[in-house]
Coordinates of N, CA and C in Angstrom, one line a residue:
Chain A
E1 N 9.8 -17.9 -5.8 CA 9.9 -16.7 -5.4 C 8.9 -15.3 -6.5
V2 N 8.2 -15.0 -6.2 CA 8.1 -13.7 -7.3 C 9.5 -12.7 -7.8
Q3 N 9.1 -12.7 -9.1 CA 10.5 -11.7 -9.1 C 9.7 -10.8 -10.0
L4 N 10.2 -9.4 -10.3 CA 9.6 -8.6 -11.2 C 11.1 -7.7 -11.9
V5 N 11.2 -7.5 -12.9 CA 12.5 -6.9 -13.6 C 12.3 -5.5 -14.4
E6 N 13.2 -4.6 -14.3 CA 12.6 -3.6 -15.0 C 13.9 -3.7 -16.4
S7 N 13.1 -2.7 -16.9 CA 14.8 -2.6 -17.1 C 14.3 -1.3 -18.8
G8 N 15.4 -0.4 -19.9 CA 14.8 0.5 -20.5 C 14.7 1.5 -19.6
G9 N 15.3 2.1 -18.4 CA 15.4 3.0 -18.1 C 16.5 3.9 -19.4
G10 N 16.2 5.1 -19.2 CA 18.2 6.0 -19.6 C 17.9 6.7 -19.7
L11 N 18.7 8.2 -20.0 CA 18.8 9.4 -20.2 C 18.1 9.6 -21.5
V12 N 16.9 11.0 -21.6 CA 15.7 10.7 -22.9 C 15.2 12.4 -22.8
Q13 N 15.6 12.9 -24.1 CA 15.4 14.4 -24.3 C 14.0 14.9 -23.9
P14 N 14.0 16.1 -23.6 CA 12.3 16.5 -23.7 C 11.9 16.5 -24.8
G15 N 10.8 15.6 -25.1 CA 9.3 15.5 -26.0 C 10.2 14.1 -27.1
G16 N 11.3 13.1 -26.1 CA 11.6 11.9 -26.0 C 10.9 10.7 -26.0
S17 N 11.0 9.8 -26.3 CA 10.4 8.6 -26.2 C 11.1 7.7 -25.1
L18 N 10.2 6.8 -24.5 CA 11.2 5.4 -23.9 C 10.2 4.5 -24.1
R19 N 10.7 3.4 -23.8 CA 9.4 1.9 -23.7 C 10.2 1.6 -23.0
L20 N 9.8 1.1 -20.7 CA 9.6 0.4 -20.5 C 9.3 -0.5 -20.3
S21 N 10.5 -2.5 -19.7 CA 9.9 -3.4 -20.3 C 9.6 -3.7 -18.7
C22 N 9.0 -4.8 -18.0 CA 8.6 -5.5 -16.7 C 9.1 -6.9 -17.3
A23 N 9.5 -7.6 -17.3 CA 10.0 -9.3 -17.0 C 9.3 -10.2 -15.7
A24 N 8.4 -10.7 -15.5 CA 7.9 -11.0 -14.0 C 8.4 -12.7 -14.8
S25 N 8.2 -13.2 -13.8 CA 8.0 -14.6 -13.0 C 8.1 -14.8 -11.5
G26 N 7.5 -16.4 -11.6 CA 7.5 -17.0 -10.3 C 5.6 -16.7 -9.7
F27 N 5.3 -16.4 -11.0 CA 3.9 -16.5 -10.4 C 2.9 -16.5 -11.5
T28 N 1.7 -16.5 -11.3 CA 0.9 -16.9 -13.0 C 0.6 -15.4 -13.3
F29 N 0.8 -15.1 -14.5 CA 1.3 -13.6 -14.5 C -0.5 -13.2 -15.6
S30 N -0.7 -14.1 -15.9 CA -1.9 -13.7 -15.8 C -3.4 -13.4 -15.4
S31 N -2.6 -13.8 -14.3 CA -4.2 -13.5 -13.6 C -4.3 -12.9 -12.3
Y32 N -3.1 -11.6 -12.4 CA -3.3 -10.4 -12.0 C -3.3 -9.4 -12.5
W33 N -3.9 -7.9 -12.0 CA -3.8 -6.7 -12.4 C -2.3 -6.2 -12.1
M34 N -1.9 -5.5 -13.1 CA -0.3 -5.4 -13.3 C -0.3 -3.6 -13.0
S35 N 0.5 -2.4 -12.9 CA 0.4 -1.4 -12.2 C 2.4 -1.0 -12.7
W36 N 2.2 0.6 -13.0 CA 3.7 1.6 -12.8 C 3.6 2.2 -12.0
V37 N 4.4 2.0 -10.8 CA 4.5 3.2 -9.6 C 5.4 4.3 -10.7
R38 N 5.5 5.5 -10.0 CA 6.9 5.9 -10.3 C 7.2 7.2 -8.4
Q39 N 8.2 7.1 -8.5 CA 8.8 8.4 -8.1 C 10.0 9.1 -7.8
A40 N 9.7 10.4 -8.6 CA 11.0 11.3 -9.0 C 11.4 11.2 -7.4
P41 N 12.9 11.2 -8.1 CA 14.1 11.8 -7.0 C 13.4 12.1 -5.5
G42 N 13.8 11.9 -4.7 CA 13.4 12.7 -2.6 C 11.9 12.7 -3.2
K43 N 11.3 12.0 -3.9 CA 10.5 12.8 -3.4 C 8.9 11.3 -3.3
G44 N 8.2 11.5 -3.3 CA 6.6 10.0 -2.6 C 6.9 9.4 -3.6
L45 N 5.6 8.5 -3.5 CA 5.4 7.9 -5.0 C 4.1 8.2 -5.6
E46 N 3.7 8.1 -6.7 CA 2.0 8.2 -7.7 C 2.5 6.8 -8.3
W47 N 1.3 6.3 -8.0 CA 0.8 5.5 -9.5 C 0.3 6.2 -10.1
V48 N 1.4 5.2 -11.5 CA 1.2 6.2 -13.2 C -0.3 5.5 -13.6
A49 N -0.4 3.8 -13.9 CA -1.2 3.1 -14.8 C -1.3 2.1 -13.7
N50 N -2.5 1.4 -14.9 CA -2.4 -0.3 -14.1 C -3.3 -0.9 -15.5
I51 N -3.1 -2.1 -15.3 CA -3.6 -2.9 -16.6 C -4.5 -4.7 -16.2
K52 N -5.7 -4.5 -16.3 CA -6.3 -5.4 -16.1 C -5.8 -6.9 -16.2
Q53 N -5.8 -8.3 -16.2 CA -5.1 -9.4 -16.3 C -4.9 -9.5 -18.0
D54 N -6.2 -9.6 -18.2 CA -6.5 -9.9 -19.8 C -5.8 -8.3 -21.0
G55 N -5.8 -7.2 -20.1 CA -5.0 -6.4 -20.9 C -6.6 -5.4 -20.9
S56 N -7.6 -5.8 -21.1 CA -8.9 -5.4 -21.2 C -9.7 -4.0 -21.1
E57 N -8.9 -4.1 -19.9 CA -9.1 -2.3 -19.0 C -7.7 -1.8 -19.0
K58 N -7.2 -0.4 -18.8 CA -6.7 0.5 -18.5 C -6.6 2.1 -18.5
Y59 N -5.8 2.1 -16.9 CA -6.1 3.5 -16.4 C -5.2 4.2 -16.4
Y60 N -4.9 5.7 -16.2 CA -3.7 6.1 -16.1 C -4.2 7.8 -15.6
V61 N -3.3 7.8 -14.7 CA -3.1 9.3 -14.5 C -2.9 10.2 -14.9
D62 N -3.5 11.1 -14.2 CA -4.3 12.4 -15.8 C -2.8 13.3 -16.2
S63 N -2.0 13.1 -15.3 CA -1.0 14.0 -16.1 C -1.0 13.4 -16.9
V64 N 0.0 11.8 -17.4 CA 0.5 11.0 -18.5 C -0.7 10.4 -19.1
K65 N -2.0 10.7 -19.6 CA -2.8 10.2 -20.3 C -2.7 10.7 -21.0
G66 N -2.8 9.9 -22.9 CA -2.8 10.8 -24.0 C -1.3 10.5 -24.5
R67 N -0.4 10.6 -22.7 CA 1.4 10.1 -23.3 C 2.2 8.8 -23.1
F68 N 1.4 8.5 -22.1 CA 1.8 6.9 -21.9 C 0.7 5.8 -22.2
T69 N 1.7 5.1 -23.0 CA 0.5 4.0 -23.0 C 0.9 2.3 -22.1
I70 N 0.3 2.0 -21.1 CA 0.6 0.6 -20.9 C -0.1 -0.4 -21.3
S71 N 0.6 -1.8 -21.4 CA 0.5 -3.4 -22.3 C 0.9 -4.1 -21.5
R72 N 0.3 -5.8 -22.2 CA 1.4 -6.7 -21.6 C 0.9 -7.5 -22.1
D73 N 2.1 -8.8 -22.4 CA 1.8 -10.3 -22.7 C 1.2 -10.9 -22.3
N74 N 0.3 -11.7 -22.1 CA 1.0 -12.7 -21.5 C 1.5 -14.1 -21.9
A75 N 1.5 -14.8 -22.3 CA 2.4 -15.0 -23.0 C 4.3 -15.4 -22.6
K76 N 4.1 -13.6 -22.8 CA 5.8 -13.8 -22.0 C 6.2 -13.2 -21.0
N77 N 4.7 -13.6 -20.1 CA 5.0 -12.6 -18.9 C 6.0 -11.7 -18.6
S78 N 4.8 -10.9 -19.8 CA 5.6 -9.1 -19.1 C 5.1 -7.9 -19.7
L79 N 5.6 -7.0 -19.0 CA 4.2 -5.6 -18.3 C 5.0 -4.5 -19.4
Y80 N 4.1 -3.8 -20.2 CA 5.1 -2.4 -20.6 C 5.0 -1.2 -20.6
L81 N 5.7 -0.3 -21.1 CA 5.8 0.9 -20.5 C 5.9 1.9 -22.0
Q82 N 4.7 2.1 -22.3 CA 5.5 3.5 -23.0 C 5.2 4.4 -23.3
M83 N 6.3 5.9 -23.6 CA 5.8 7.2 -23.0 C 6.7 7.8 -23.6
N84 N 6.0 8.1 -24.4 CA 5.7 9.3 -25.2 C 5.8 11.1 -24.7
S85 N 6.4 11.6 -25.8 CA 6.1 13.4 -25.9 C 6.3 13.5 -23.5
L86 N 8.0 13.0 -23.3 CA 8.3 13.4 -22.5 C 8.9 14.4 -21.7
R87 N 8.5 14.2 -20.8 CA 8.5 15.8 -20.2 C 9.4 15.6 -19.0
A88 N 10.5 17.3 -17.7 CA 11.3 16.8 -17.0 C 10.5 16.8 -15.5
E89 N 9.2 16.7 -16.0 CA 8.5 15.9 -14.6 C 8.2 14.9 -14.0
D90 N 8.7 13.9 -15.6 CA 8.5 12.7 -15.6 C 10.1 12.0 -15.3
T91 N 10.8 12.7 -15.0 CA 12.1 12.3 -14.5 C 11.6 11.2 -13.0
A92 N 11.7 9.9 -12.9 CA 11.4 9.3 -11.7 C 12.2 7.9 -12.1
V93 N 11.9 7.5 -10.7 CA 12.1 5.6 -10.4 C 10.9 5.2 -11.0
Y94 N 10.5 4.4 -12.2 CA 9.9 3.6 -12.5 C 9.8 1.9 -11.4
Y95 N 8.8 2.0 -10.6 CA 8.6 0.5 -9.9 C 7.5 -0.4 -11.1
C96 N 7.9 -1.4 -12.0 CA 6.9 -2.5 -12.1 C 5.9 -2.8 -11.2
A97 N 4.6 -2.8 -10.7 CA 4.2 -3.3 -9.2 C 3.3 -5.3 -9.6
R98 N 3.2 -5.6 -8.8 CA 2.1 -6.5 -8.7 C 1.3 -6.4 -8.0
A99 N -0.4 -6.7 -8.2 CA -0.8 -6.5 -6.7 C -0.8 -7.3 -6.4
K100 N -1.9 -7.3 -4.7 CA -2.7 -8.6 -3.9 C -3.6 -9.0 -4.1
G101 N -4.0 -9.9 -4.9 CA -5.1 -10.7 -5.1 C -6.0 -9.9 -6.2
Y102 N -6.9 -8.9 -5.7 CA -8.3 -8.7 -6.4 C -7.1 -7.0 -7.1
G103 N -6.2 -6.6 -6.6 CA -5.6 -5.4 -7.5 C -5.6 -4.4 -6.8
D104 N -6.4 -3.7 -5.5 CA -6.0 -2.7 -4.7 C -5.2 -2.9 -4.5
Y105 N -4.0 -3.3 -4.2 CA -3.2 -3.2 -3.6 C -1.8 -3.4 -3.7
V106 N -0.3 -3.2 -3.6 CA 1.2 -3.8 -4.6 C 1.6 -4.8 -3.1
E107 N 1.9 -5.9 -3.5 CA 2.0 -7.1 -2.7 C 3.6 -7.1 -3.2
Y108 N 3.7 -6.9 -4.5 CA 5.3 -7.1 -5.1 C 5.7 -5.9 -5.8
W109 N 6.7 -5.4 -5.9 CA 7.7 -4.3 -6.4 C 8.4 -4.9 -7.5
G110 N 9.0 -4.4 -8.5 CA 10.0 -4.6 -8.8 C 11.4 -3.3 -8.5
Q111 N 13.2 -3.7 -8.4 CA 13.9 -2.4 -8.1 C 14.0 -1.6 -8.3
G112 N 13.1 -1.0 -9.9 CA 12.7 0.0 -10.0 C 14.3 0.5 -11.1
T113 N 13.7 1.6 -12.5 CA 14.4 1.7 -13.5 C 14.8 3.2 -12.9
L114 N 15.4 4.0 -13.6 CA 15.5 4.8 -13.6 C 15.1 6.5 -14.7
V115 N 14.2 6.7 -15.0 CA 14.2 7.3 -16.0 C 14.9 9.0 -16.3
T116 N 15.6 9.5 -17.2 CA 16.0 10.9 -16.1 C 15.6 11.6 -18.1
V117 N 14.6 12.9 -17.5 CA 14.3 13.0 -18.9 C 14.9 15.1 -18.4
S118 N 16.1 14.8 -19.2 CA 16.8 16.5 -19.7 C 17.5 16.0 -20.9
S119 N 17.8 17.8 -21.2 CA 18.7 18.0 -22.5 C 20.5 18.0 -21.7
Chain B
D1 N -10.8 14.0 -7.2 CA -9.9 12.3 -6.9 C -9.5 12.2 -5.2
I2 N -9.1 11.4 -4.4 CA -8.8 11.6 -3.6 C -7.9 11.9 -2.8
Q3 N -7.7 12.3 -2.2 CA -6.5 13.3 -1.6 C -6.0 12.3 -0.1
M4 N -4.7 11.9 -0.3 CA -4.3 11.8 1.1 C -3.4 12.4 1.6
T5 N -3.6 12.7 2.9 CA -3.0 13.3 4.0 C -2.0 12.5 5.4
Q6 N -0.7 13.2 5.2 CA -0.2 12.4 6.3 C 0.6 13.3 7.0
S7 N 0.0 12.3 8.8 CA 1.3 13.4 9.5 C 1.4 12.5 10.9
P8 N 2.7 12.5 11.1 CA 3.6 13.7 10.5 C 4.3 13.8 9.3
S9 N 5.0 14.8 9.3 CA 5.8 14.6 7.2 C 7.6 13.8 8.3
S10 N 7.5 14.0 9.1 CA 8.9 12.9 9.9 C 8.9 13.3 11.4
V11 N 9.1 12.4 12.3 CA 9.1 12.3 13.5 C 10.4 11.5 14.3
S12 N 11.2 12.3 15.4 CA 12.6 11.6 15.6 C 11.3 10.9 16.7
A13 N 12.8 9.1 16.9 CA 12.2 8.5 17.8 C 13.3 7.3 18.0
S14 N 13.9 7.0 19.3 CA 14.7 6.3 20.2 C 13.7 4.4 20.4
V15 N 14.6 3.8 19.6 CA 14.2 2.5 19.5 C 13.7 1.9 21.0
G16 N 12.5 1.1 20.9 CA 11.7 1.1 22.1 C 10.4 1.8 21.6
D17 N 10.4 2.7 21.4 CA 9.3 4.1 21.0 C 8.5 3.4 21.2
R18 N 7.0 3.6 21.1 CA 5.7 3.7 19.9 C 5.5 5.0 19.5
V19 N 5.4 4.4 17.8 CA 5.0 5.1 17.0 C 3.6 5.0 16.1
T20 N 3.2 6.9 16.2 CA 1.9 6.1 15.3 C 1.9 7.8 14.0
I21 N 1.7 6.9 13.4 CA 1.7 7.9 12.2 C 0.0 7.8 11.3
T22 N -0.7 9.6 10.9 CA -1.9 9.1 10.9 C -1.9 10.1 9.1
C23 N -2.3 8.9 8.6 CA -3.8 9.3 7.1 C -4.7 10.1 6.6
R24 N -5.2 11.0 7.0 CA -6.5 11.3 6.4 C -6.6 11.0 5.1
A25 N -8.1 11.4 4.8 CA -8.9 10.5 3.1 C -9.8 12.2 3.2
S26 N -9.5 12.7 2.1 CA -10.2 14.2 1.8 C -11.5 13.3 1.2
Q27 N -11.7 11.7 1.2 CA -13.4 11.9 1.1 C -13.0 10.0 1.4
G28 N -14.4 9.7 2.0 CA -14.5 8.2 3.3 C -13.8 7.1 2.0
I29 N -13.0 6.4 2.6 CA -12.3 5.5 1.7 C -12.9 3.7 2.1
S30 N -14.0 3.6 3.3 CA -14.2 2.7 4.5 C -12.7 1.8 4.6
S31 N -12.8 0.9 4.3 CA -10.8 0.3 5.0 C -10.4 0.3 3.7
W32 N -10.6 0.7 3.5 CA -9.5 0.6 1.6 C -8.2 1.4 1.7
L33 N -7.2 0.7 2.7 CA -6.0 1.4 3.0 C -5.2 0.4 2.7
A34 N -3.8 0.5 2.6 CA -2.9 0.5 2.8 C -1.9 1.2 3.8
W35 N -0.6 0.4 4.3 CA 0.1 0.8 4.4 C 2.1 0.4 4.1
Y36 N 2.9 1.2 2.9 CA 3.8 0.1 2.9 C 4.5 1.3 4.0
Q37 N 6.2 0.1 4.4 CA 7.6 1.0 4.5 C 8.8 0.7 3.2
Q38 N 9.4 2.1 3.4 CA 10.3 2.1 2.5 C 11.5 2.9 3.0
K39 N 12.5 1.5 2.5 CA 13.9 2.0 3.2 C 14.3 2.8 2.2
P40 N 15.7 3.9 2.0 CA 16.8 4.5 0.8 C 17.2 3.9 -0.2
G41 N 16.6 3.4 -1.2 CA 17.0 3.0 -2.8 C 17.0 1.6 -2.4
K42 N 15.6 1.9 -1.9 CA 14.6 -0.1 -2.2 C 12.9 0.1 -2.4
A43 N 12.3 -1.4 -2.6 CA 11.6 -0.6 -3.5 C 10.3 -0.5 -1.9
P44 N 9.3 -0.3 -2.0 CA 8.4 0.0 -0.7 C 8.8 -1.4 -0.6
K45 N 7.4 -1.7 0.2 CA 7.8 -3.2 0.8 C 6.1 -3.0 1.6
L46 N 4.9 -4.1 1.5 CA 3.8 -3.8 1.8 C 3.3 -4.3 3.3
L47 N 3.2 -3.1 4.0 CA 2.9 -3.8 6.0 C 1.4 -4.0 6.2
I48 N 0.7 -2.9 5.6 CA -0.7 -3.8 6.1 C -1.3 -3.4 4.9
Y49 N -2.5 -4.3 4.8 CA -3.8 -3.8 3.7 C -5.5 -3.8 4.6
A50 N -6.5 -3.7 4.4 CA -8.1 -3.1 4.3 C -7.4 -2.9 5.8
A51 N -6.6 -1.0 5.7 CA -6.4 -0.9 7.4 C -5.8 -1.3 8.3
S52 N -6.5 -2.5 8.2 CA -6.1 -3.2 9.7 C -5.2 -4.8 9.5
S53 N -5.3 -5.3 8.5 CA -4.7 -6.4 8.5 C -2.8 -6.6 8.0
L54 N -2.7 -7.7 8.4 CA -1.0 -7.3 8.2 C -0.8 -8.4 8.2
Q55 N -0.2 -7.9 6.8 CA 1.1 -8.8 5.2 C 1.8 -9.5 6.2
S56 N 1.6 -10.7 5.5 CA 2.4 -12.4 5.6 C 3.8 -11.8 6.2
G57 N 4.4 -11.8 6.7 CA 5.7 -12.0 7.4 C 6.0 -10.6 7.8
V58 N 5.3 -9.6 7.8 CA 4.9 -8.9 8.6 C 5.7 -8.5 10.1
P59 N 6.6 -8.1 11.1 CA 6.1 -8.4 12.8 C 5.2 -8.0 13.6
S60 N 4.6 -8.8 14.3 CA 3.3 -8.6 14.5 C 3.0 -7.0 15.4
R61 N 4.3 -5.8 15.4 CA 4.2 -4.9 16.5 C 4.2 -3.8 15.5
F62 N 4.2 -3.8 13.7 CA 3.1 -3.4 12.9 C 1.7 -4.1 13.4
S63 N 0.9 -3.0 13.2 CA -0.9 -2.8 13.2 C -1.1 -1.1 12.9
G64 N -2.5 -1.4 12.1 CA -2.9 0.0 11.8 C -4.2 -0.4 12.6
S65 N -5.1 0.4 12.0 CA -6.2 1.3 12.8 C -6.9 2.1 11.8
G66 N -9.0 1.6 12.0 CA -9.6 3.7 10.9 C -10.4 2.5 9.7
S67 N -11.4 4.0 9.7 CA -12.3 3.2 8.8 C -12.6 4.6 8.4
G68 N -13.0 4.4 7.3 CA -13.4 5.8 6.6 C -12.6 7.6 6.5
T69 N -12.5 8.1 6.8 CA -11.7 9.0 6.7 C -10.1 9.5 7.7
D70 N -10.3 8.4 8.9 CA -8.6 9.0 9.3 C -8.5 7.7 9.8
F71 N -7.3 7.2 9.8 CA -6.7 6.2 10.0 C -4.7 6.4 10.3
T72 N -4.8 5.1 11.3 CA -3.6 5.7 11.7 C -2.5 4.1 11.4
L73 N -0.9 4.2 12.3 CA -0.3 3.3 11.2 C 0.0 3.2 12.9
T74 N 1.0 2.4 13.6 CA 1.4 1.9 14.7 C 2.7 1.4 14.8
I75 N 3.2 1.8 15.2 CA 5.0 0.6 16.0 C 4.9 0.9 17.0
S76 N 4.4 -0.7 17.9 CA 4.5 -0.5 19.0 C 5.4 -0.4 19.6
S77 N 7.3 -0.9 19.5 CA 8.4 -0.9 20.1 C 9.2 -0.8 18.9
L78 N 9.6 0.4 19.2 CA 10.6 0.8 17.2 C 11.8 -0.3 17.6
Q79 N 12.2 -0.6 16.6 CA 13.2 -1.5 15.7 C 14.4 -1.2 15.9
P80 N 15.4 -0.8 15.3 CA 16.7 -0.4 14.6 C 16.1 -0.3 12.9
E81 N 15.5 -1.7 13.0 CA 15.3 -1.7 11.3 C 14.2 -1.3 10.6
D82 N 13.5 -0.5 11.6 CA 12.0 0.5 11.4 C 12.2 1.8 10.7
F83 N 13.2 2.0 10.9 CA 14.2 3.2 10.5 C 13.7 3.9 8.8
A84 N 13.1 4.6 8.5 CA 12.0 4.2 7.0 C 11.6 5.4 7.0
T85 N 11.1 5.0 5.2 CA 9.9 5.8 5.2 C 8.7 5.1 5.3
Y86 N 7.3 5.7 5.6 CA 6.1 5.2 5.0 C 5.5 5.8 4.9
Y87 N 4.2 5.4 4.0 CA 3.2 5.7 3.3 C 2.2 4.9 3.8
C88 N 1.0 5.8 3.4 CA -0.8 5.6 3.3 C -0.6 5.1 2.6
Q89 N -1.5 5.0 1.3 CA -2.6 4.5 0.2 C -3.6 3.9 0.1
Q90 N -5.1 4.8 -0.4 CA -5.4 4.6 -0.7 C -6.1 3.3 -1.9
A91 N -7.2 2.9 -1.3 CA -7.4 2.0 -2.3 C -9.2 2.1 -3.1
N92 N -9.8 3.1 -2.4 CA -11.1 3.2 -3.3 C -11.7 3.2 -4.2
S93 N -10.8 4.2 -5.4 CA -11.3 4.3 -6.7 C -11.0 3.2 -7.4
F94 N -9.8 2.9 -6.9 CA -9.4 1.1 -8.0 C -10.7 0.7 -8.3
P95 N -10.9 0.7 -9.9 CA -9.3 0.3 -10.8 C -8.8 1.7 -11.6
R96 N -9.7 2.6 -10.8 CA -9.6 4.2 -11.6 C -8.7 4.8 -11.2
G97 N -7.8 4.2 -10.3 CA -6.1 4.7 -9.6 C -6.4 4.8 -8.5
I98 N -5.3 4.6 -7.8 CA -5.2 4.7 -6.4 C -3.8 6.2 -6.3
T99 N -3.9 5.6 -4.5 CA -3.0 7.9 -4.4 C -2.5 7.5 -3.0
F100 N -1.4 8.1 -2.9 CA 0.0 7.9 -1.8 C -0.2 8.8 -0.7
G101 N -0.1 8.8 0.6 CA -0.2 9.7 1.2 C 1.8 10.2 0.7
G102 N 1.7 11.7 1.3 CA 3.2 11.8 1.2 C 4.4 11.6 1.9
G103 N 4.1 10.4 2.6 CA 5.4 9.8 3.6 C 5.6 10.4 5.2
T104 N 5.6 9.7 5.5 CA 6.4 10.1 7.1 C 7.5 9.2 7.2
K105 N 8.3 10.1 7.6 CA 9.9 9.3 7.4 C 10.0 9.3 9.3
V106 N 10.7 8.2 9.9 CA 10.9 7.9 10.7 C 12.1 8.1 11.5
E107 N 12.9 9.1 12.0 CA 14.6 8.7 12.4 C 14.6 8.6 13.5
I108 N 16.0 9.0 13.9 CA 16.3 8.0 14.6 C 17.1 9.5 15.7
K109 N 15.9 9.4 17.2 CA 16.3 10.7 17.8 C 18.0 10.2 18.5

């Protein structure tokens, strides 16, 4: 059974940093593109970043470029999102997501971890 | 960037009704489109990919159609468990980004 379990969310002040982690199991982690997708309270879904199987390619939504860094450790079956210079508008539930096949659709989602940016 | 526009933003329907949700892309995306269902407090669930392919385990009352810029999700006979919010997602610009529509909430009439 595929499982994605996020951790690391919480309350942080504007300008602060947070690192999210996602522990993956039930599949060959190193074979799939992985993504982070977020959802602000009461709002829709927004793709944040994705990373290729070997970590050689990473892409970000414009609003987080230069502030967020996606990474992975295939030996630990783990995905990460380092978030710096956090803003109020980054407040959201952050989902770890596994691609379907090539990587263009999201087949599996974690339960999400809430990040709240507030003073 | 490719923008995805869903309509309507909400729809009220009764059990047994046929429900149609539309998604329009700001430029052609071939068949690179998926549909997701999300219930309150839960992660989204993949229903349809490649515009019309039914994800494994999804009931056949769900169907998708379209190509280019205009797409449709149809629920042929609405069931109580189908009351949720539905999102479309384009994958034409993968891996440099994917974008979701704004969502359509299907509510009980």
